[in-house]
Every structure is written in structure tokens, then in C-alpha cells.
Short mmCIF file of C-alpha atoms in Angstrom, two decimals:
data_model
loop_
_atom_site.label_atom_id
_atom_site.label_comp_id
_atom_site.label_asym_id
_atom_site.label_seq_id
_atom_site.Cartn_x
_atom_site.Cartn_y
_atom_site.Cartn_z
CA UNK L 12 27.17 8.20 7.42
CA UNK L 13 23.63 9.91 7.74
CA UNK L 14 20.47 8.33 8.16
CA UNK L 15 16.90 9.04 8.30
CA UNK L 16 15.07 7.58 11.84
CA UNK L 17 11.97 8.63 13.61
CA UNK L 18 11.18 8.90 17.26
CA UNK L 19 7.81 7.72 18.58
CA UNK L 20 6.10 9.40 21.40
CA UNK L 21 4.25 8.00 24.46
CA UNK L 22 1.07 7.96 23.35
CA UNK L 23 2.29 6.74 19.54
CA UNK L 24 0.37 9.39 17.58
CA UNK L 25 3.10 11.91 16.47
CA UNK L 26 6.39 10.71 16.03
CA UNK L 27 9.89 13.13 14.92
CA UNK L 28 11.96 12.55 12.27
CA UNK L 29 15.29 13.01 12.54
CA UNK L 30 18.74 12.73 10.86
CA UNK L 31 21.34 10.71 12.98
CA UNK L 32 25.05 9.41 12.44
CA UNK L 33 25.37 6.10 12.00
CA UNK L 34 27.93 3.73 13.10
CA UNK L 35 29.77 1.94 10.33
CA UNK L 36 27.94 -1.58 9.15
CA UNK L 37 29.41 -4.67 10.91
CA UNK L 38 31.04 -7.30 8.82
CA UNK L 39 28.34 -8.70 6.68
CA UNK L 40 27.15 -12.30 7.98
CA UNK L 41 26.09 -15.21 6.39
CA UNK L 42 22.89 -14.53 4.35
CA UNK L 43 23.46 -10.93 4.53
CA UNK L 44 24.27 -8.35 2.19
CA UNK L 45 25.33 -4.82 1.71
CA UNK L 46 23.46 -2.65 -0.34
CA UNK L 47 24.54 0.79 -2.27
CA UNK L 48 20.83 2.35 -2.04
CA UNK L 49 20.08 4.17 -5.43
CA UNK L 50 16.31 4.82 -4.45
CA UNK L 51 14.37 4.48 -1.34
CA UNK L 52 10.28 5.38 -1.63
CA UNK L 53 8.82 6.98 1.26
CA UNK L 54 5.59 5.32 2.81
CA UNK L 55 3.54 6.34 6.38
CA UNK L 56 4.67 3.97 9.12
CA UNK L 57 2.17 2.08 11.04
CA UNK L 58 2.99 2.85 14.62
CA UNK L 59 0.22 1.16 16.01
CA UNK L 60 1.44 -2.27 14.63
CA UNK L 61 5.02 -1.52 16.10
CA UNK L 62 3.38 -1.05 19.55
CA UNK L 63 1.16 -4.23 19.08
CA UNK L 64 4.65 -5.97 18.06
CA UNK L 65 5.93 -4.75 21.27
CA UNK L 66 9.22 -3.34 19.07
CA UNK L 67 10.21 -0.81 21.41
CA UNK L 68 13.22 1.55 20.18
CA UNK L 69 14.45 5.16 21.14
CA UNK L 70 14.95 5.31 17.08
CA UNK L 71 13.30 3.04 14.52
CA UNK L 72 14.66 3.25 10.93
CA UNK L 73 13.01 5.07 8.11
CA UNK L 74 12.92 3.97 4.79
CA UNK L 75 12.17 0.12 3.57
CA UNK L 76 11.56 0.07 -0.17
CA UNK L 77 14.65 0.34 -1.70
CA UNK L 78 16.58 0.07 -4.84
CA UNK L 79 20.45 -0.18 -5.53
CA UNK L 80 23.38 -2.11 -6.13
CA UNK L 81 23.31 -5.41 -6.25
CA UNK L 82 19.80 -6.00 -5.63
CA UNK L 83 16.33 -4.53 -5.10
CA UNK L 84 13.66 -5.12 -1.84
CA UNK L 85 11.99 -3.96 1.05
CA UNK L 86 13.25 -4.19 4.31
CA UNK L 87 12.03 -6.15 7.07
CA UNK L 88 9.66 -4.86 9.65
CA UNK L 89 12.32 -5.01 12.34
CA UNK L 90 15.01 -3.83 10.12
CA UNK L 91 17.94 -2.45 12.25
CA UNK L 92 19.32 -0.04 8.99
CA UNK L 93 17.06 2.66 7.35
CA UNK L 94 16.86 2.39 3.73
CA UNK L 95 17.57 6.21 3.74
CA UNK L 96 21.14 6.01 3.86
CA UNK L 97 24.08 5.44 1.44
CA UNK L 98 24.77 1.98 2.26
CA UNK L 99 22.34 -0.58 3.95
CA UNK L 100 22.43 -4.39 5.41
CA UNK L 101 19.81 -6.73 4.01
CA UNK L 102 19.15 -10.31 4.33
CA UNK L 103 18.88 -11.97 1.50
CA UNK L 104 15.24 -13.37 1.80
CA UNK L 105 14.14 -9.85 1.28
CA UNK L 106 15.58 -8.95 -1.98
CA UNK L 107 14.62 -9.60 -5.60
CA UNK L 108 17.00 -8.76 -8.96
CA UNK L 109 15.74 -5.53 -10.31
CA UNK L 110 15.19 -5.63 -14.49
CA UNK L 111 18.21 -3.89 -16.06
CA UNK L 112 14.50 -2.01 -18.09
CA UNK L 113 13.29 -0.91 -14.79
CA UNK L 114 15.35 2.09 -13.70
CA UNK L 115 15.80 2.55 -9.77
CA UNK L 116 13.25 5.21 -9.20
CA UNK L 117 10.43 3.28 -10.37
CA UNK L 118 11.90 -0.52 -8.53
CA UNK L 119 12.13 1.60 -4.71
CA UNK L 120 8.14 3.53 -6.02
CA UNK L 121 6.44 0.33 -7.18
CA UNK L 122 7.75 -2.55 -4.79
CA UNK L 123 5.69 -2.14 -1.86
CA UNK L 124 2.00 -0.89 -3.61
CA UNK L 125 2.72 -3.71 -6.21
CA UNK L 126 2.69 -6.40 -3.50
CA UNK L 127 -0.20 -5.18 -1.76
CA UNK L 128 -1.94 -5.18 -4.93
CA UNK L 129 -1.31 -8.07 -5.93
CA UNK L 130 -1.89 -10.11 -2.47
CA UNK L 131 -5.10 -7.94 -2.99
CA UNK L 132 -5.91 -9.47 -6.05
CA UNK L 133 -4.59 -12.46 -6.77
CA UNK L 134 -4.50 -14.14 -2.96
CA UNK L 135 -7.15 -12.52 -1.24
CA UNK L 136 -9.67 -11.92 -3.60
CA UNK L 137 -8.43 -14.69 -6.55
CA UNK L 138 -9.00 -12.23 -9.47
CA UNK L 139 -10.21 -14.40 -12.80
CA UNK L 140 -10.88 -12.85 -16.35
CA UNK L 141 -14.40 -11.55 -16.61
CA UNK L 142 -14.91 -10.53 -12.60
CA UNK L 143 -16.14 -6.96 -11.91
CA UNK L 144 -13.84 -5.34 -9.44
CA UNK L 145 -14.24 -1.88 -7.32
CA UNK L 146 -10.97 -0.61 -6.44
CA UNK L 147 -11.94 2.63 -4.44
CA UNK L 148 -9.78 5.77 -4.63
CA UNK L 149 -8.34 4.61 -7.37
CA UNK L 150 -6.45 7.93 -8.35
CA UNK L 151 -3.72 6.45 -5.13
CA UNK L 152 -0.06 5.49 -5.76
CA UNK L 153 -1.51 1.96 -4.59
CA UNK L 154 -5.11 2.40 -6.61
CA UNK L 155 -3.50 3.04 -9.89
CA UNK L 156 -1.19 -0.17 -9.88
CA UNK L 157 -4.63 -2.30 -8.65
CA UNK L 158 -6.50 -1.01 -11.60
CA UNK L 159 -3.69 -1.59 -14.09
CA UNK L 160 -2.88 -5.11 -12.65
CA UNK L 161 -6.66 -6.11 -12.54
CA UNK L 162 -6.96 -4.85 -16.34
CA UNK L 163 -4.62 -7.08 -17.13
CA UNK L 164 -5.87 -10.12 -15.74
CA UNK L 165 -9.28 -9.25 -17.98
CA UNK L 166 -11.52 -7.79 -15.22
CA UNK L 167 -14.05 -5.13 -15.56
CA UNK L 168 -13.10 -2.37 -13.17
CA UNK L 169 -15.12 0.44 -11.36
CA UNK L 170 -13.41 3.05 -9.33
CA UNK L 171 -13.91 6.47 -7.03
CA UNK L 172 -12.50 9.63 -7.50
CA UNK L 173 -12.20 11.94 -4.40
CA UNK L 174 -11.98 15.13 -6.58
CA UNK L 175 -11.84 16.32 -10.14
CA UNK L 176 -8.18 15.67 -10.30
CA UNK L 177 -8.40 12.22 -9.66
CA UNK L 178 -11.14 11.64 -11.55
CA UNK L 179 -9.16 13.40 -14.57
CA UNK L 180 -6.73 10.96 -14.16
CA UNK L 181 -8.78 7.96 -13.81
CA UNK L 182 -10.29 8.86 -16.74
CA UNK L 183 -6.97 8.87 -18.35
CA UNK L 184 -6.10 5.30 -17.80
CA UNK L 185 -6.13 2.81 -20.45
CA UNK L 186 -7.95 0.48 -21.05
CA UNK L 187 -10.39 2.42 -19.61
CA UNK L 188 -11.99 2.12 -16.66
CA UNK L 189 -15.72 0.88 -17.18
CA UNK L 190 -17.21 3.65 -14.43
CA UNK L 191 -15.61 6.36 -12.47
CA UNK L 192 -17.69 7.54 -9.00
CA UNK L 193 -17.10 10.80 -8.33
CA UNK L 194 -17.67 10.75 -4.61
CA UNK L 195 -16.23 14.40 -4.06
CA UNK L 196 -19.47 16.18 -3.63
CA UNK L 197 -20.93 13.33 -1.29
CA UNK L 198 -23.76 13.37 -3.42
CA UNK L 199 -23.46 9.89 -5.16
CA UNK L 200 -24.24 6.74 -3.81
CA UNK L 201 -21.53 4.21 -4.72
CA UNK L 202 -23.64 1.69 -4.10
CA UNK L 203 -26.58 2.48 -6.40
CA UNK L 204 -24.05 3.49 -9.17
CA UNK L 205 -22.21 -0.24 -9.00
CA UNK L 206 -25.52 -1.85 -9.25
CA UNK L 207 -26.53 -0.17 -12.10
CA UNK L 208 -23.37 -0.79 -13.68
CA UNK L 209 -23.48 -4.44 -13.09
CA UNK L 210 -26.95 -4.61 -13.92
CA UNK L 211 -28.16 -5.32 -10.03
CA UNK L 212 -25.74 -8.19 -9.82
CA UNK L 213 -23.28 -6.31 -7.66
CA UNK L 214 -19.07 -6.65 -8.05
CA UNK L 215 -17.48 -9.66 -7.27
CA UNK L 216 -14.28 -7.60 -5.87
CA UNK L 217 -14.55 -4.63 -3.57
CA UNK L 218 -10.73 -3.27 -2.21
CA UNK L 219 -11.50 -0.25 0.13
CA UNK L 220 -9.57 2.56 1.35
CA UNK L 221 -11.09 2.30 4.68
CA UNK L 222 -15.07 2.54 5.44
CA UNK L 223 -17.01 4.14 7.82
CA UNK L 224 -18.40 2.32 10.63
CA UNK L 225 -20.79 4.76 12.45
CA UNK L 226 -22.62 7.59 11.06
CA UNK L 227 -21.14 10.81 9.23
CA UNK L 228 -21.73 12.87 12.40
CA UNK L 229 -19.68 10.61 14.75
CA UNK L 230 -16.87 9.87 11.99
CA UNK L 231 -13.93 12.07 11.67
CA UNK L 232 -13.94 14.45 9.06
CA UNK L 233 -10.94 12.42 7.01
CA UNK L 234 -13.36 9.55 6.75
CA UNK L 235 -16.21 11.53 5.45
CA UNK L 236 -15.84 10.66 1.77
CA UNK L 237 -15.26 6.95 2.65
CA UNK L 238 -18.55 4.80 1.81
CA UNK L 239 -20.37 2.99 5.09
CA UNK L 240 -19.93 -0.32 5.74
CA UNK L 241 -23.44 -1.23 4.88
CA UNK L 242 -22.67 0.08 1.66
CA UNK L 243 -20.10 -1.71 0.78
CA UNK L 244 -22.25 -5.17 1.71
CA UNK L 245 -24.95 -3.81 -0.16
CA UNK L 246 -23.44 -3.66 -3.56
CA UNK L 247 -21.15 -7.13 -2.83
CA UNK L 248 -22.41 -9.85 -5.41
CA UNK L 249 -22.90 -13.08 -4.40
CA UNK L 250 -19.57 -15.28 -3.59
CA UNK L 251 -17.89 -11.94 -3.74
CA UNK L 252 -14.59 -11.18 -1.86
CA UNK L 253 -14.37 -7.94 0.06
CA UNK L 254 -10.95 -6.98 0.89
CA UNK L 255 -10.70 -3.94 3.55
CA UNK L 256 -7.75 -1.92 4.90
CA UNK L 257 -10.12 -1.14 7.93
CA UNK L 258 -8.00 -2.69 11.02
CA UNK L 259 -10.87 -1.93 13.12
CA UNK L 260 -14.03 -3.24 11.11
CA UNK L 261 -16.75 -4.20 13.48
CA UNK L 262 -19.11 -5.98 11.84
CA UNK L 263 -22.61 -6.48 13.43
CA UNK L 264 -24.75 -9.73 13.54
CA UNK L 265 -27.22 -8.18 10.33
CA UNK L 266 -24.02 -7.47 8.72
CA UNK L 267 -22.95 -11.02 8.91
CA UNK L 268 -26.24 -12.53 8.23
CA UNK L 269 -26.50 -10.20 4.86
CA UNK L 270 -22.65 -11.68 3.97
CA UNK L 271 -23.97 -15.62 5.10
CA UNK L 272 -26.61 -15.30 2.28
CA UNK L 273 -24.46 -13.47 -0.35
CA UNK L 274 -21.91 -16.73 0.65
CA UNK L 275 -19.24 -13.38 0.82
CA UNK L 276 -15.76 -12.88 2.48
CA UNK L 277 -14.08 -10.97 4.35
CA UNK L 278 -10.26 -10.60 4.04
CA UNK L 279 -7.80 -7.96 5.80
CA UNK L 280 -4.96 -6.55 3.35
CA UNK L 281 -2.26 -6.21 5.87
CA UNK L 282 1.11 -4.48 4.87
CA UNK L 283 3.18 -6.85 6.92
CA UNK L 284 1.81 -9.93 6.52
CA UNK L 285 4.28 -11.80 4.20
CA UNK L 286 7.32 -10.67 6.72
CA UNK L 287 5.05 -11.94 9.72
CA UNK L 288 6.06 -15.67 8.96
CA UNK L 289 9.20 -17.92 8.13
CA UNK L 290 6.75 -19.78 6.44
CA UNK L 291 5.49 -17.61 4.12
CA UNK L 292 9.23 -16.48 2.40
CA UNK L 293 9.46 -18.51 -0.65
CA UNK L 294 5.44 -17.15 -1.86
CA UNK L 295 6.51 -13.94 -0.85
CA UNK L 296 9.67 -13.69 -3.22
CA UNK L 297 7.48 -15.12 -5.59
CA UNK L 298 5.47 -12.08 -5.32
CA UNK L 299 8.45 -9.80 -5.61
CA UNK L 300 9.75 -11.55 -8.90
CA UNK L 301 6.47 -11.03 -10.01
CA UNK L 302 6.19 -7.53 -9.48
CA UNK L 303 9.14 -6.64 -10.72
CA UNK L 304 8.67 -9.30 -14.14
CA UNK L 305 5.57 -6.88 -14.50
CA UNK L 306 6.98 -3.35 -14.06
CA UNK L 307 9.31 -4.46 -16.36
CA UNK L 308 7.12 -5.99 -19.48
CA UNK L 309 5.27 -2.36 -18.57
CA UNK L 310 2.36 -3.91 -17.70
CA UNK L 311 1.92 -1.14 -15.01
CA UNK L 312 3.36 1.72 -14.32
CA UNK L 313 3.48 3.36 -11.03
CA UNK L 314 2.44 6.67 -9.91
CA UNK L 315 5.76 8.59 -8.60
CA UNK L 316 6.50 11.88 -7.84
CA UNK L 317 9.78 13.74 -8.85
CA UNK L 318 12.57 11.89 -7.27
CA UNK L 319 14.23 14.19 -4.33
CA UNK L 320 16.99 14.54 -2.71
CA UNK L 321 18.15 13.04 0.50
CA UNK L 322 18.20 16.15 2.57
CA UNK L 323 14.80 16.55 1.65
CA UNK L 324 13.53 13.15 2.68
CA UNK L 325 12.65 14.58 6.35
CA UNK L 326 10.28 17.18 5.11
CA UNK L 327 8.44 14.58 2.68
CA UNK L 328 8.38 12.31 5.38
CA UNK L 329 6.53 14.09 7.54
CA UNK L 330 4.30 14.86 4.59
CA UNK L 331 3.85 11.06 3.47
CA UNK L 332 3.05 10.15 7.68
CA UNK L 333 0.16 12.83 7.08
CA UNK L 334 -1.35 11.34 4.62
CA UNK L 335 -1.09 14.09 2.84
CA UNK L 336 0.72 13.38 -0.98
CA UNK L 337 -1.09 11.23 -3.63
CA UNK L 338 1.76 10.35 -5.87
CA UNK L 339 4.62 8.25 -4.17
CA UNK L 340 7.47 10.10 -2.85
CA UNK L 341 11.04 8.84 -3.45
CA UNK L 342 14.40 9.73 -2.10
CA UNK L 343 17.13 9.31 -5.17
CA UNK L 344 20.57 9.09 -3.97
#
């Protein structure tokens, strides 16, 4: 039985993907189960945190949010079985019943961006009817869920658009988003354009997709769209929550000062951080149930791709690691 595995290099950069055998499943153990996959979505792996986790394999497993028979989860950090594979071990603290409305595709695609948005909004950030929110690049598999599940919980949303596609699509949502930036020409100001729209109050929500700390000349060119730091401050209201997928954000002491007298926050929106901690298993199938309850009223949708094949996973995996594919990519066995 095939699976789908990657292989790191020294420096943890570029890793291979590869196809191996693997060795049948032991005899399932107490709190264990074994899982047909139907679906398995395809998301970039964060080296970085396996090095800082000193996990140190020949082969790590590829493939965590996955869909099938009996059940429906992602797989742990330190999983020992890719979800790309026929058959897969899970325990049973990381699985949730998937709606019989919800078809497999669409459990494996929204699991993972539908947790992150919602520890976004509802645990970081404590979304309440009425709050402006600015969910930048908001045309992502992860953006479009955040806009959808912050519509529903009454907010006003503003979002960017990195080109006219995505701003064609954000346009398309409904209920409609209350301003799109278009930040594609790097001509707009994202912070003027949220203060106007809130009338100089500022949001009370800001979720990034990464900022830039230094100037455009010393930032790589991938980050060149991304707004500064002082930016994002700048247009924070006061007693606003700013949640930021920058691992590295250095803030300096005028930075803090400007947050001290906006009475601001600053929260990290980490992947893992609900599989970090024993303690933290009962709110995080809470979160799962609720994700799924959700997909399944159709209170969101998520953004997929066409499902494909197995024998095409390694290709679009080394694809999704790039960075590379807006909608999300998933395997369908």
C-alpha cells in the first residue's frame, strides 16, 4: 500500500516528495481507529516548526486533512500514517462525524482553513455582531471561509485583492463585502482606504497574510504586496485585536507605545496550536463539530479545486509547498 511522504533536507528549505510502500497497519489499539480515506486536502508543511519540535525523520507523512469511512479529521502533527493513502490510523481525539450533506471532498478542503478561521475569529479576536473586520487576501482558500464565517456572525467586512481575479471574486461573494482593496498595482494605501471606510475610526479586526517588517527594498519580492507593519497599527481602532500569521513580527518600542494607547492586541494564529496541548482537546473538537455543523447548514462554502487523483498528489504537492495554487487542492480516492 502506497503512500505519499516527503524528505527534508539539511538546511530545511526544499524538501522531496516521494511515493513509498508502506508496511501493513498494526492491530488497531485502544483509542485508535482505522480509517478508509475518501479525501485528503493538500496544504504546505511548515518545516521550520518540525525542526523547532525537534521531530527528526528520514520520511515525515504527507497528507493530514482527511475524509472517509467512519469518520472525518486532521491528523496529528506527529502523525506516523500519511493521510495520502488508502487506509490510515487515527486516534480518536482527532476525528469529528462528517454530515451525511457534506460530501467528502468538501469535509478533507474545509477542515483545516475552517479551524483557523474560526480560532481567528471567534478565540483570538472574539468576533461580535456589528465589529468591522479586515481579512486581507481574502480571495485565499482560508480568506474566503473568514469572510463567509465573519458575515455570518453580523460583522462588516473589508478585504484585499492581489489581482483582478481575486478581486472578481471577492466581489462575487454574498452578502457583499463592504470594500474590496485592490492592492495589485501597489498604488493604494490600505490604510487610508479602511479609515475612510470606517469613517477614521479604524477596524476592530485585522487577520493578515503576513506583513512587512522592513522596507520594500530589503523585503523579498513575495512580500511586496503585503502592507507594513506600521500600516497595519495605523488603521487598528481602539481595543482592536490584530491577529498575524507573521512568526517573525518584531515589533519596535513606537510600535508598542502606538498599540498601549489604542489599548490593542496582538495574537499569533498558529496552525498547530490546538494539537500542541492535552489540555486543549475537548475545545478543539468543539471547534471541529463546529466546523463541520457549519459546512453543513451551508453557511460557508469552501474554495476547492477539482478533486485529483492520487498519482497526481506528488505534483500538486510540490505546487501547494510553493505557495503557488489559490484554490485548495484535494486528493479523491
Amino acid at each position: 500500500m502506497k503512500g505519499l511522504y516527503f524528505q527534508p533536507s539539511s538546511t530545511n528549505e526544499e524538501i522531496t516528495f516521494l511515493f513509498q510502500e508502506r508496511d501493513t497497519l498494526p492491530v488497531t489499539d485502544d483509542n485508535f481507529v482505522k480509517l478508509q480515506v475518501k479525501a485528503c486536502a493538500l496544504s504546505p508543511i511548515n518545516t521550520k516548526l518540525l525542526a523547532e519540535m525537534k521531530m527528526e525523520k528520514d520520511l515525515f507523512p504527507v497528507g493530514r486533512e482527511v475524509a472517509g469511512i467512519v469518520l472525518d479529521g486532521i491528523l496529528p502533527l506527529d502523525s506516523e500514517a500519511p493521510g495520502l493513502c488508502e487506509v490510515t490510523q487515527v486516534h480518536e481525539h482527532y476525528l469529528v462525524h462528517k454530515p451525511e450533506k457534506v460530501s467528502w471532498t468538501e469535509a478533507a478542503g474545509a477542515i483545516r482553513d475552517g479551524v483557523r478561521a474560526c480560532t481567528a475569529l471567534y478565540y483570538l479576536s472574539h468576533l461580535s455582531p456589528g465589529k468591522s473586520v479586515l481579512i486581507m487576501d481574502g480571495a485565499s482558500a482560508f480568506g474566503t471561509i473568514a469572510i463567509q464565517l465573519a458575515h455570518h456572525r453580523g460583522a462588516k467586512v473589508i478585504s484585499t485583492a492581489c489581482s483582478l481575479e481575486d478581486k472578481q471574486h471577492l466581489e462575487r461573494i454574498r452578502p457583499s463585502i463592504a470594500r474590496v482593496i485592490d492592492v495589485s498595482n501597489g498604488k493604494v494605501h490600505v490604510a487610508e482606504s479602511c479609515l475612510e471606510e470606517t469613517g477614521g475610526l479604524g477596524v476592530d479586526i485585522v487577520i493578515d497574510a503576513g506583513v512587512r517588517l522592513y522596507s520594500k527594498d530589503d523585503e523579498p519580492a513575495v512580500k511586496l504586496q503585503l502592507p507594513h507593519k506600521h500600516d497595519i497599527i495605523t488603521l487598528l481602532g481602539v481595543g482592536g485585536h490584530w491577529v498575524t500569521t507573521e512568526e517573525n513580527l518584531q515589533l519596535d518600542p513606537p510600535d508598542s507605545h502606538c498599540l498601549f494607547l489604542k489599548g490593542a492586541t496582538v495574537a499569533f494564529l498558529n496552525d498547530e496550536v490546538w494539537n500542541l496541548s492535552n489540555a486543549q482537546q475537548g475545545k478543539y473538537l468543539c471547534i471541529l463539530k463546529d466546523v463541520m455543523d457549519k459546512l453543513s447548514a451551508g453557511i460557508f462554502r469552501p474554495l476547492l479545486d477539482e478533486p485529483i487523483p492520487l498519482y497526481e498528489a506528488k505534483a500538486s504537492m510540490e505546487i501547494v509547498q510553493k505557495n503557488q495554487e489559490r484554490k485548495k487542492q484535494v486528493v479523491q480516492f
